[in-house]
Amino acid sequence: VIEFDGVGRTYPGPPPVHALQPTTLTVRKGEFVAVIGPSGSGKSTFLNITGLLDRPTAGTYRLDGMDVDTLGESERTALRGRRIGFVFQAFHLLSHRTAVENVMVPMAYAGVARRKRHRLALETLRHVGLGHRAQAMSNQLSGGERQRVAVARALVTRPSLLLCDEPTGNLDTTTAGSVLELLDGLHRDGQTVVVVTHNPDVAAHTQRRLLIQDGHVHETTQGALA
Amino acid sequence: VIEFDGVGRTYPGPPPVHALQPTTLTVRKGEFVAVIGPSGSGKSTFLNITGLLDRPTAGTYRLDGMDVDTLGESERTALRGRRIGFVFQAFHLLSHRTAVENVMVPMAYAGVARRKRHRLALETLRHVGLGHRAQAMSNQLSGGERQRVAVARALVTRPSLLLCDEPTGNLDTTTAGSVLELLDGLHRDGQTVVVVTHNPDVAAHTQRRLLIQDGHVHETTQGALA
Ligand SMILES: Nc1ncnc2c1ncn2[C@@H]1O[C@H](COP(=O)(O)OP(=O)(O)OP(=O)(O)O)[C@@H](O)[C@H]1O
Ligand SMILES: Nc1ncnc2c1ncn2[C@@H]1O[C@H](COP(=O)(O)OP(=O)(O)OP(=O)(O)O)[C@@H](O)[C@H]1O
Ligand SMILES: [Mg+2]
Ligand SMILES: [Mg+2]
């Protein structure tokens, strides 16, 4: 479903930063992949290109066999809305909307009736342990609560491709475990899950691991950085 | 140095949230304390009161023997600038300033010459492994790089009270270890360090642990939540 063919990304700066070196790899439908590596190594850059949030400066990215770099911005946005769920490393919630309103956002363009959107959003919030905070304004939530709202928002449409950028960094071990169970649940439904993580428990859990160091992507069997 | 006498915090909402239950405890000069507990349990609330960023709605907080709740805002701000270093859970960097400019900020009011401030800031950035990104705009840094800039900014004045709100949540194990070494370094100098953390390695490292659950603060010998 994800095909990188010499895909690279250099940020202009100045100075230029070679955040992702030309990379060729494939992720097949239904895989559960962890992406690990040191801070600053290129993991978010890799995930942003995969999620159509950024474009490569080298090579070709094919999503579901389609060369997405040739698509216009509105086509990419529409494709992203239909197919991809994304948990941002910095959450990016709407701060003056409630938790449940934030989780409802991805469904707004899918033609789902408001009452049903609200019910699904509330249900997904309960799955991340935030049923009791559904009506709270998102800027009145703790760091880990905001992170869980971001996770719920990414999961609520049961996307065929879920991309998570460090979804447990602000969570205690128990709460992180319940988030991992939700990712599992989506994976068991046959969806594709890619999770960038510094959490060794999450990295050990997946069938496949990519290690990124200085923008170079390697397959690895090692569960986490020492 | 930190005395909580029935200190509590209720957020009005609505609905009211009893984020911190009336708490009586003491932290002495030179202690190294970890604060652990589930997401949403009240840890940031506890730390914000300790760091003069928030006021209790019950009880009295004495810092260095002084009843700080009776001080006006500008006195509290001055006290905070002189005595406290704070690593925010959400970093709160100036996005259109460089990494080194961000780290220089706490020294601006201490009458330190600009050249020396720049040198100290650069040195501290090297200690968090970011010497090579000193001139980068902070909104062009990775999540973990921003976190490390926030750590450097809190450390650069060698404050007598360092308060860290989950300073390693976006860091791989190795980089997190080097941040922990910096906290150690300050502690060895005789300063007081309080670190809110979900990282069991950090929690196991300190001599003292406070566990917060539903706003209730307990002393614990257990290194981390299971
Ligand atoms: N401004 C606010 N208004 C209302 N409720 C708030 C506000 N800030 C925090 N809360 C609530 O108070 C409780 C404690 O929040 P706090 O940020 O202290 O938790 P925490 O232990 O730091 O959690 P985390 O580990 O997720 O960062 C949470 O239920 C949170 O939703
Ligand atoms: N907009 C940008 N302009 C210039 N450089 C950037 C930009 N965004 C990221 N970088 C740099 O590119 C490199 C890779 O960044 P990236 O965010 O992909 O790292 P990461 O592996 O996700 O790190 P972390 O684990 O800290 O989140 C870093 O050196 C970073 O400073
Ligand atoms: Mg990142
Ligand atoms: Mg917090």
Coordinates of C-alpha atoms and ligand atoms in Angstrom, one line a residue:
Chain A
V1 CA 0.0 0.0 0.0
I2 CA 3.0 2.3 0.7
E3 CA 5.8 2.3 -1.9
F4 CA 8.8 4.5 -1.5
D5 CA 11.0 4.7 -4.7
G6 CA 14.1 6.7 -3.9
V7 CA 12.0 9.0 -1.7
G8 CA 14.1 11.7 0.0
R9 CA 13.4 15.0 1.7
T10 CA 15.8 17.9 2.1
Y11 CA 14.7 21.0 4.0
P12 CA 16.1 24.2 2.5
G13 CA 17.0 25.8 5.8
P14 CA 19.5 27.4 5.3
P15 CA 21.5 25.4 6.0
P16 CA 20.0 22.5 4.0
V17 CA 19.0 19.5 6.2
H18 CA 19.0 16.1 4.6
A19 CA 16.2 14.8 6.8
L20 CA 15.4 11.7 4.8
Q21 CA 17.9 10.0 2.5
P22 CA 16.7 8.4 -0.8
T23 CA 14.7 5.5 0.5
T24 CA 13.2 2.5 -1.3
L25 CA 10.8 0.3 0.6
T26 CA 7.3 -1.2 0.6
V27 CA 4.6 -1.6 3.3
R28 CA 1.9 -4.1 2.4
K29 CA -1.7 -3.9 3.3
G30 CA -2.4 -5.1 6.9
E31 CA 1.2 -4.8 8.1
F32 CA 1.9 -3.3 11.6
V33 CA 5.2 -1.4 11.4
A34 CA 7.1 0.4 14.2
V35 CA 9.5 3.2 13.2
I36 CA 12.3 3.8 15.7
G37 CA 15.4 5.9 15.9
P38 CA 17.1 8.7 17.8
S39 CA 15.5 12.1 18.2
G40 CA 16.1 14.2 15.1
S41 CA 16.7 11.2 12.8
G42 CA 13.9 11.7 10.3
K43 CA 11.0 9.7 11.7
S44 CA 8.3 12.5 11.6
T45 CA 9.6 13.5 8.1
F46 CA 9.1 9.9 6.9
L47 CA 5.6 9.8 8.4
N48 CA 4.5 13.2 7.1
I49 CA 5.5 12.2 3.5
T50 CA 3.6 8.9 4.0
G51 CA 0.5 10.7 5.3
L52 CA 0.5 13.2 2.3
L53 CA 1.3 16.1 4.7
D54 CA 4.6 16.8 3.0
R55 CA 6.1 16.0 -0.4
P56 CA 9.4 14.3 -1.1
T57 CA 12.2 16.4 -2.7
A58 CA 13.5 13.2 -4.4
G59 CA 12.0 10.0 -5.7
T60 CA 8.4 8.9 -6.0
Y61 CA 5.8 7.9 -3.4
R62 CA 3.0 5.6 -4.5
L63 CA 0.0 5.1 -2.1
D64 CA -2.3 2.2 -3.2
G65 CA -0.4 2.1 -6.4
M66 CA -1.1 5.8 -7.2
D67 CA 1.7 8.3 -7.8
V68 CA 0.4 10.8 -5.2
D69 CA 3.1 13.4 -5.9
T70 CA 1.4 14.2 -9.3
L71 CA -1.9 15.0 -7.5
G72 CA -3.0 18.5 -6.7
E73 CA -3.3 19.7 -3.1
S74 CA -7.1 19.3 -3.0
E75 CA -6.9 15.8 -4.4
R76 CA -4.3 14.9 -1.8
T77 CA -6.4 16.4 0.9
A78 CA -9.4 14.4 -0.2
L79 CA -7.4 11.2 -0.4
R80 CA -6.0 11.8 3.1
G81 CA -9.5 12.4 4.5
R82 CA -10.8 9.2 3.0
R83 CA -8.0 6.8 3.7
I84 CA -5.6 8.0 6.4
G85 CA -5.8 8.6 10.1
F86 CA -2.9 10.6 11.6
V87 CA -1.9 11.1 15.2
F88 CA 0.4 14.2 15.3
Q89 CA 3.4 14.3 17.6
A90 CA 2.2 17.7 18.7
F91 CA -1.5 16.7 18.7
H92 CA -2.8 19.8 16.8
L93 CA -6.2 19.8 18.4
L94 CA -8.7 22.7 18.0
S95 CA -8.1 24.4 21.4
H96 CA -11.5 26.1 21.6
R97 CA -13.5 23.0 20.8
T98 CA -14.4 20.2 23.2
A99 CA -12.8 16.8 23.2
V100 CA -15.9 15.2 21.4
E101 CA -16.0 18.0 18.8
N102 CA -12.4 17.4 18.0
V103 CA -12.9 13.7 17.5
M104 CA -15.9 14.4 15.3
V105 CA -13.9 16.4 12.8
P106 CA -12.6 13.6 10.5
M107 CA -16.2 12.4 9.9
A108 CA -17.5 15.7 8.8
Y109 CA -16.8 15.1 5.1
A110 CA -17.8 11.5 5.1
G111 CA -21.5 12.3 4.8
V112 CA -22.2 10.8 8.3
A113 CA -25.2 12.3 10.1
R114 CA -24.3 14.5 13.1
R115 CA -26.0 12.4 15.7
K116 CA -24.1 9.3 14.5
R117 CA -20.8 11.2 14.4
H118 CA -21.4 12.4 18.0
R119 CA -22.2 8.8 19.1
L120 CA -19.1 7.3 17.4
A121 CA -16.9 10.1 18.7
L122 CA -18.1 9.6 22.3
E123 CA -17.6 5.8 22.0
T124 CA -14.0 6.3 20.7
L125 CA -13.3 8.7 23.6
R126 CA -14.5 6.0 26.0
H127 CA -12.0 3.6 24.4
V128 CA -9.2 6.0 25.3
G129 CA -10.6 6.4 28.8
L130 CA -11.9 10.0 28.3
G131 CA -15.7 9.5 28.3
H132 CA -15.8 11.6 31.4
R133 CA -14.0 14.5 29.7
A134 CA -15.9 14.5 26.4
Q135 CA -17.4 17.9 27.0
A136 CA -14.2 19.5 28.3
M137 CA -12.6 22.2 26.2
S138 CA -9.4 20.7 24.8
N139 CA -7.3 23.5 26.2
Q140 CA -8.5 22.4 29.7
L141 CA -7.1 18.9 29.3
S142 CA -3.9 17.4 30.6
G143 CA -1.0 16.7 28.2
G144 CA -1.8 13.0 28.1
E145 CA -5.5 13.6 27.8
R146 CA -4.9 15.8 24.7
Q147 CA -2.7 13.0 23.3
R148 CA -5.5 10.5 23.7
V149 CA -8.0 12.9 22.1
A150 CA -5.6 13.0 19.1
V151 CA -5.5 9.2 19.1
A152 CA -9.3 9.0 19.2
R153 CA -9.7 11.5 16.4
A154 CA -7.3 9.4 14.2
L155 CA -9.2 6.1 14.9
V156 CA -12.8 7.2 14.8
T157 CA -13.2 6.7 11.0
R158 CA -11.4 3.2 11.2
P159 CA -9.0 4.4 8.5
S160 CA -7.4 1.8 6.2
L161 CA -4.0 3.4 6.9
L162 CA -3.3 4.7 10.5
L163 CA -0.1 6.7 11.0
C164 CA 0.8 7.6 14.6
D165 CA 3.7 9.9 15.5
E166 CA 4.8 8.9 19.1
P167 CA 1.2 8.4 20.3
T168 CA 2.2 7.4 23.9
G169 CA 4.9 9.9 24.8
N170 CA 2.8 11.7 27.4
L171 CA 1.1 8.5 28.9
D172 CA 1.8 6.3 31.9
T173 CA 2.5 2.7 31.2
T174 CA -1.0 1.5 31.8
T175 CA -2.7 4.1 29.6
A176 CA -0.1 3.6 26.9
G177 CA -1.0 -0.1 27.0
S178 CA -4.6 0.6 26.3
V179 CA -3.7 2.8 23.4
L180 CA -1.6 0.0 22.0
E181 CA -4.6 -2.3 22.3
L182 CA -6.6 0.1 20.2
L183 CA -3.9 0.0 17.5
D184 CA -4.0 -3.8 17.7
G185 CA -7.8 -3.7 17.3
L186 CA -7.5 -1.8 14.1
H187 CA -4.7 -4.0 12.9
R188 CA -6.8 -7.1 13.5
D189 CA -9.5 -5.6 11.3
G190 CA -7.0 -5.9 8.5
Q191 CA -5.9 -2.2 8.4
T192 CA -2.3 -1.0 8.0
V193 CA -0.7 0.6 11.0
V194 CA 2.6 2.6 11.1
V195 CA 3.7 3.9 14.5
V196 CA 6.7 6.1 15.2
T197 CA 7.7 5.4 18.7
H198 CA 10.4 5.8 21.4
N199 CA 8.5 3.3 23.6
P200 CA 10.3 -0.1 23.6
D201 CA 7.0 -1.9 24.5
V202 CA 5.3 -0.5 21.4
A203 CA 8.3 -1.3 19.2
A204 CA 8.5 -4.8 20.6
H205 CA 4.9 -5.4 19.8
T206 CA 4.9 -5.0 16.1
Q207 CA 5.9 -7.6 13.5
R208 CA 8.2 -5.2 11.6
R209 CA 10.5 -2.5 12.6
L210 CA 12.2 0.3 10.6
L211 CA 15.2 2.0 12.2
I212 CA 16.0 5.6 11.0
Q213 CA 19.4 7.1 11.7
D214 CA 20.5 10.3 10.2
G215 CA 17.8 10.0 7.6
H216 CA 18.8 6.5 6.6
V217 CA 16.1 3.8 6.9
H218 CA 17.1 0.3 7.8
E219 CA 15.0 -2.8 8.5
T220 CA 15.8 -4.1 11.9
T221 CA 14.9 -7.0 14.1
Q222 CA 16.1 -5.2 17.3
G223 CA 13.1 -4.1 19.3
A224 CA 14.3 -0.7 20.3
L225 CA 17.4 1.4 20.6
A226 CA 19.5 0.3 23.6
Chain B
V1 CA 12.3 24.6 50.4
I2 CA 8.8 23.5 49.2
E3 CA 6.1 23.5 51.9
F4 CA 2.5 22.5 51.0
D5 CA 0.1 23.1 53.8
G6 CA -3.3 21.8 52.8
V7 CA -2.7 22.9 49.2
G8 CA -5.4 22.1 46.8
R9 CA -6.6 23.2 43.3
T10 CA -10.0 23.0 41.9
Y11 CA -10.6 24.2 38.3
P12 CA -14.0 25.9 38.0
G13 CA -14.9 24.3 34.6
P14 CA -17.9 23.8 34.7
P15 CA -18.0 21.1 35.8
P16 CA -15.6 21.7 38.7
V17 CA -12.5 19.5 38.5
H18 CA -10.7 18.7 41.8
A19 CA -7.3 18.4 40.2
L20 CA -5.3 18.5 43.4
Q21 CA -6.8 17.4 46.8
P22 CA -5.6 19.3 50.0
T23 CA -2.0 18.2 50.3
T24 CA 0.6 18.6 53.0
L25 CA 4.2 17.8 52.3
T26 CA 7.7 19.2 52.4
V27 CA 10.6 19.0 49.9
R28 CA 13.9 19.9 51.4
K29 CA 16.8 21.6 49.7
G30 CA 18.9 19.3 47.6
E31 CA 16.3 16.5 47.2
F32 CA 15.7 14.8 43.9
V33 CA 12.0 13.9 43.7
A34 CA 10.1 12.0 40.9
V35 CA 6.4 12.6 40.6
I36 CA 4.5 9.7 38.9
G37 CA 0.9 8.8 38.3
P38 CA -1.7 8.2 35.6
S39 CA -2.5 10.6 32.9
G40 CA -4.9 13.3 34.2
S41 CA -4.1 12.6 37.9
G42 CA -2.9 16.1 38.8
K43 CA 0.9 16.0 38.3
S44 CA 1.2 19.2 36.1
T45 CA -1.3 20.9 38.4
F46 CA 1.0 20.1 41.3
L47 CA 4.1 21.3 39.5
N48 CA 2.5 24.5 38.2
I49 CA 1.6 25.5 41.8
T50 CA 5.1 24.6 42.9
G51 CA 6.6 26.8 40.1
L52 CA 4.4 29.8 40.8
L53 CA 2.6 29.4 37.5
D54 CA -0.7 28.8 39.2
R55 CA -2.2 29.5 42.7
P56 CA -3.8 27.0 45.0
T57 CA -7.6 27.3 45.7
A58 CA -7.0 25.8 49.1
G59 CA -4.2 25.9 51.6
T60 CA -0.9 27.7 51.7
Y61 CA 2.3 27.2 49.7
R62 CA 5.6 28.4 51.2
L63 CA 8.7 28.6 49.0
D64 CA 11.9 29.0 50.9
G65 CA 9.8 29.8 54.0
M66 CA 7.9 32.6 52.2
D67 CA 4.1 32.5 51.8
V68 CA 4.1 33.1 48.1
D69 CA 0.4 33.3 47.7
T70 CA 0.4 36.7 49.4
L71 CA 2.9 38.1 46.8
G72 CA 1.6 40.1 43.9
E73 CA 2.0 38.8 40.3
S74 CA 5.2 40.8 39.5
E75 CA 6.8 39.7 42.7
R76 CA 6.0 36.1 41.9
T77 CA 7.3 36.5 38.4
A78 CA 10.6 38.0 39.7
L79 CA 11.0 35.2 42.3
R80 CA 10.3 32.6 39.6
G81 CA 12.9 34.2 37.3
R82 CA 15.6 34.2 40.0
R83 CA 15.0 30.9 41.6
I84 CA 13.2 28.4 39.4
G85 CA 13.9 26.6 36.1
F86 CA 10.8 25.1 34.5
V87 CA 10.6 22.5 31.7
F88 CA 7.0 22.7 30.4
Q89 CA 5.2 19.5 29.2
A90 CA 4.3 21.4 26.0
F91 CA 7.7 23.1 25.7
H92 CA 6.4 26.7 25.1
L93 CA 9.3 27.8 22.9
L94 CA 9.3 31.1 21.0
S95 CA 8.6 29.6 17.5
H96 CA 10.2 32.4 15.5
R97 CA 13.4 32.5 17.5
T98 CA 16.4 30.2 17.1
A99 CA 17.3 27.5 19.6
V100 CA 20.1 29.5 21.1
E101 CA 17.9 32.6 21.4
N102 CA 15.3 30.6 23.2
V103 CA 17.9 29.3 25.7
M104 CA 19.2 32.8 26.3
V105 CA 15.8 34.1 27.5
P106 CA 16.0 33.2 31.2
M107 CA 19.3 35.1 31.6
A108 CA 18.0 38.3 30.1
Y109 CA 16.9 39.7 33.4
A110 CA 19.9 38.6 35.4
G111 CA 22.2 41.4 34.1
V112 CA 24.4 39.0 32.3
A113 CA 26.2 40.4 29.2
R114 CA 24.9 39.3 25.9
R115 CA 28.1 37.7 24.7
K116 CA 28.3 35.6 27.9
R117 CA 24.6 34.7 27.7
H118 CA 25.2 33.5 24.1
R119 CA 28.2 31.4 25.1
L120 CA 26.4 29.8 28.1
A121 CA 23.3 29.1 25.9
L122 CA 25.5 27.5 23.2
E123 CA 27.3 25.4 25.8
T124 CA 24.0 24.1 27.4
L125 CA 22.6 23.3 23.9
R126 CA 25.8 21.2 23.3
H127 CA 25.0 19.4 26.6
V128 CA 21.6 18.3 25.2
G129 CA 23.2 17.3 21.9
L130 CA 22.0 20.3 19.9
G131 CA 25.1 22.4 19.3
H132 CA 24.6 21.7 15.5
R133 CA 21.1 23.1 15.6
A134 CA 21.7 26.2 17.7
Q135 CA 20.9 28.6 14.8
A136 CA 17.8 26.7 13.7
M137 CA 14.5 28.4 14.0
S138 CA 12.6 26.5 16.8
N139 CA 9.7 25.8 14.5
Q140 CA 12.1 23.9 12.3
L141 CA 13.1 21.4 14.9
S142 CA 11.9 17.9 15.6
G143 CA 9.6 17.2 18.6
G144 CA 12.5 15.8 20.7
E145 CA 14.8 18.6 19.6
R146 CA 12.2 21.2 20.9
Q147 CA 11.9 19.2 24.1
R148 CA 15.7 19.4 24.6
V149 CA 15.8 23.1 23.9
A150 CA 13.1 23.5 26.6
V151 CA 15.4 21.4 28.9
A152 CA 18.4 23.6 28.1
R153 CA 16.5 26.8 28.7
A154 CA 15.5 25.6 32.2
L155 CA 19.0 24.5 33.1
V156 CA 21.1 27.4 31.7
T157 CA 20.8 29.6 34.8
R158 CA 21.6 26.6 37.1
P159 CA 18.5 27.4 39.1
S160 CA 18.2 26.4 42.8
L161 CA 14.9 24.7 42.1
L162 CA 14.5 22.8 38.8
L163 CA 10.9 21.6 37.9
C164 CA 10.5 19.4 34.9
D165 CA 7.2 18.3 33.5
E166 CA 7.8 15.0 31.6
P167 CA 11.2 16.2 30.1
T168 CA 11.8 12.9 28.2
G169 CA 8.5 12.0 26.6
N170 CA 9.7 12.7 23.0
L171 CA 13.1 11.2 23.4
D172 CA 14.7 7.9 22.6
T173 CA 16.2 5.9 25.4
T174 CA 19.8 7.1 24.8
T175 CA 18.9 10.8 24.5
A176 CA 16.6 10.5 27.6
G177 CA 19.5 9.1 29.5
S178 CA 21.7 12.1 28.7
V179 CA 18.9 14.5 29.9
L180 CA 18.8 12.5 33.1
E181 CA 22.5 12.9 33.5
L182 CA 22.1 16.7 33.2
L183 CA 19.4 16.6 36.0
D184 CA 21.9 14.6 38.0
G185 CA 24.6 17.1 37.4
L186 CA 22.4 19.9 38.8
H187 CA 21.4 17.7 41.8
R188 CA 25.1 17.0 42.6
D189 CA 25.6 20.8 42.7
G190 CA 23.2 20.8 45.7
Q191 CA 20.1 22.0 43.8
T192 CA 16.6 20.7 44.3
V193 CA 15.1 18.8 41.3
V194 CA 11.5 17.7 40.9
V195 CA 10.6 15.8 37.8
V196 CA 7.2 14.7 36.7
T197 CA 7.7 11.6 34.6
H198 CA 6.0 8.6 33.0
N199 CA 9.5 7.1 32.3
P200 CA 10.2 4.3 34.7
D201 CA 14.0 4.8 34.3
V202 CA 13.7 8.3 35.5
A203 CA 11.4 7.4 38.4
A204 CA 13.7 4.6 39.5
H205 CA 16.7 7.0 39.5
T206 CA 15.5 9.5 42.2
Q207 CA 15.8 9.0 45.9
R208 CA 12.1 10.0 46.5
R209 CA 8.9 9.3 44.7
L210 CA 5.5 11.0 45.0
L211 CA 2.6 9.1 43.4
I212 CA -0.5 11.2 42.4
Q213 CA -3.8 9.5 41.8
D214 CA -7.1 11.4 41.3
G215 CA -5.4 14.5 42.8
H216 CA -4.3 12.6 46.0
V217 CA -0.5 12.7 46.6
H218 CA 1.1 9.7 48.3
E219 CA 4.7 8.9 49.2
T220 CA 5.7 5.7 47.4
T221 CA 8.7 3.4 47.2
Q222 CA 7.5 1.8 44.0
G223 CA 9.6 3.0 41.1
A224 CA 6.8 3.4 38.6
L225 CA 3.2 2.4 37.9
A226 CA 3.0 -1.2 36.7
Ligands
LIG1 N1 -7.6 24.6 32.9 C1 -8.2 23.5 33.3 N2 -9.6 23.5 33.5 C2 -10.3 22.4 33.8 N3 -9.7 21.2 34.1 C3 -8.4 21.1 33.9 C4 -7.6 22.2 33.5 N4 -6.3 21.8 33.4 C5 -6.3 20.5 33.8 N5 -7.5 20.1 34.1 C6 -8.0 18.7 34.5 O1 -7.4 18.5 35.8 C7 -6.9 17.1 35.9 C8 -5.4 17.1 36.2 O2 -4.7 17.7 35.1 P1 -3.1 17.6 35.1 O3 -2.7 18.4 33.9 O4 -2.6 18.1 36.4 O5 -2.8 16.1 34.9 P2 -1.5 15.3 34.7 O6 -1.3 14.3 35.8 O7 -0.4 16.3 34.4 O8 -1.7 14.4 33.4 P3 -0.8 14.0 32.2 O9 0.1 12.9 32.7 O10 -1.7 13.5 31.1 O11 0.0 15.2 31.7 C9 -7.3 16.5 34.5 O12 -8.5 15.8 34.7 C10 -7.5 17.6 33.6 O13 -8.4 17.4 32.6
LIG2 N1 10.8 22.5 8.6 C1 12.1 22.1 8.9 N2 13.1 22.9 8.4 C2 14.4 22.5 8.6 N3 14.8 21.4 9.3 C3 13.8 20.6 9.8 C4 12.4 20.9 9.6 N4 11.7 20.0 10.3 C5 12.6 19.1 10.8 N5 13.8 19.5 10.5 C6 15.1 18.8 10.8 O1 15.1 17.5 10.2 C7 15.6 16.5 11.0 C8 14.6 15.4 11.1 O2 13.4 15.9 11.8 P1 12.2 14.9 12.2 O3 11.2 15.8 12.8 O4 11.8 14.0 11.1 O5 12.9 14.0 13.4 P2 12.3 12.9 14.3 O6 13.1 11.6 14.0 O7 10.8 12.9 14.2 O8 12.8 13.4 15.8 P3 12.0 13.3 17.2 O9 12.2 11.9 17.7 O10 12.8 14.3 18.0 O11 10.6 13.7 17.0 C9 16.0 17.2 12.3 O12 17.3 17.5 12.4 C10 15.2 18.4 12.3 O13 15.8 19.5 13.0
MG3 MG 9.3 13.4 15.5
MG4 MG 0.8 16.7 32.8

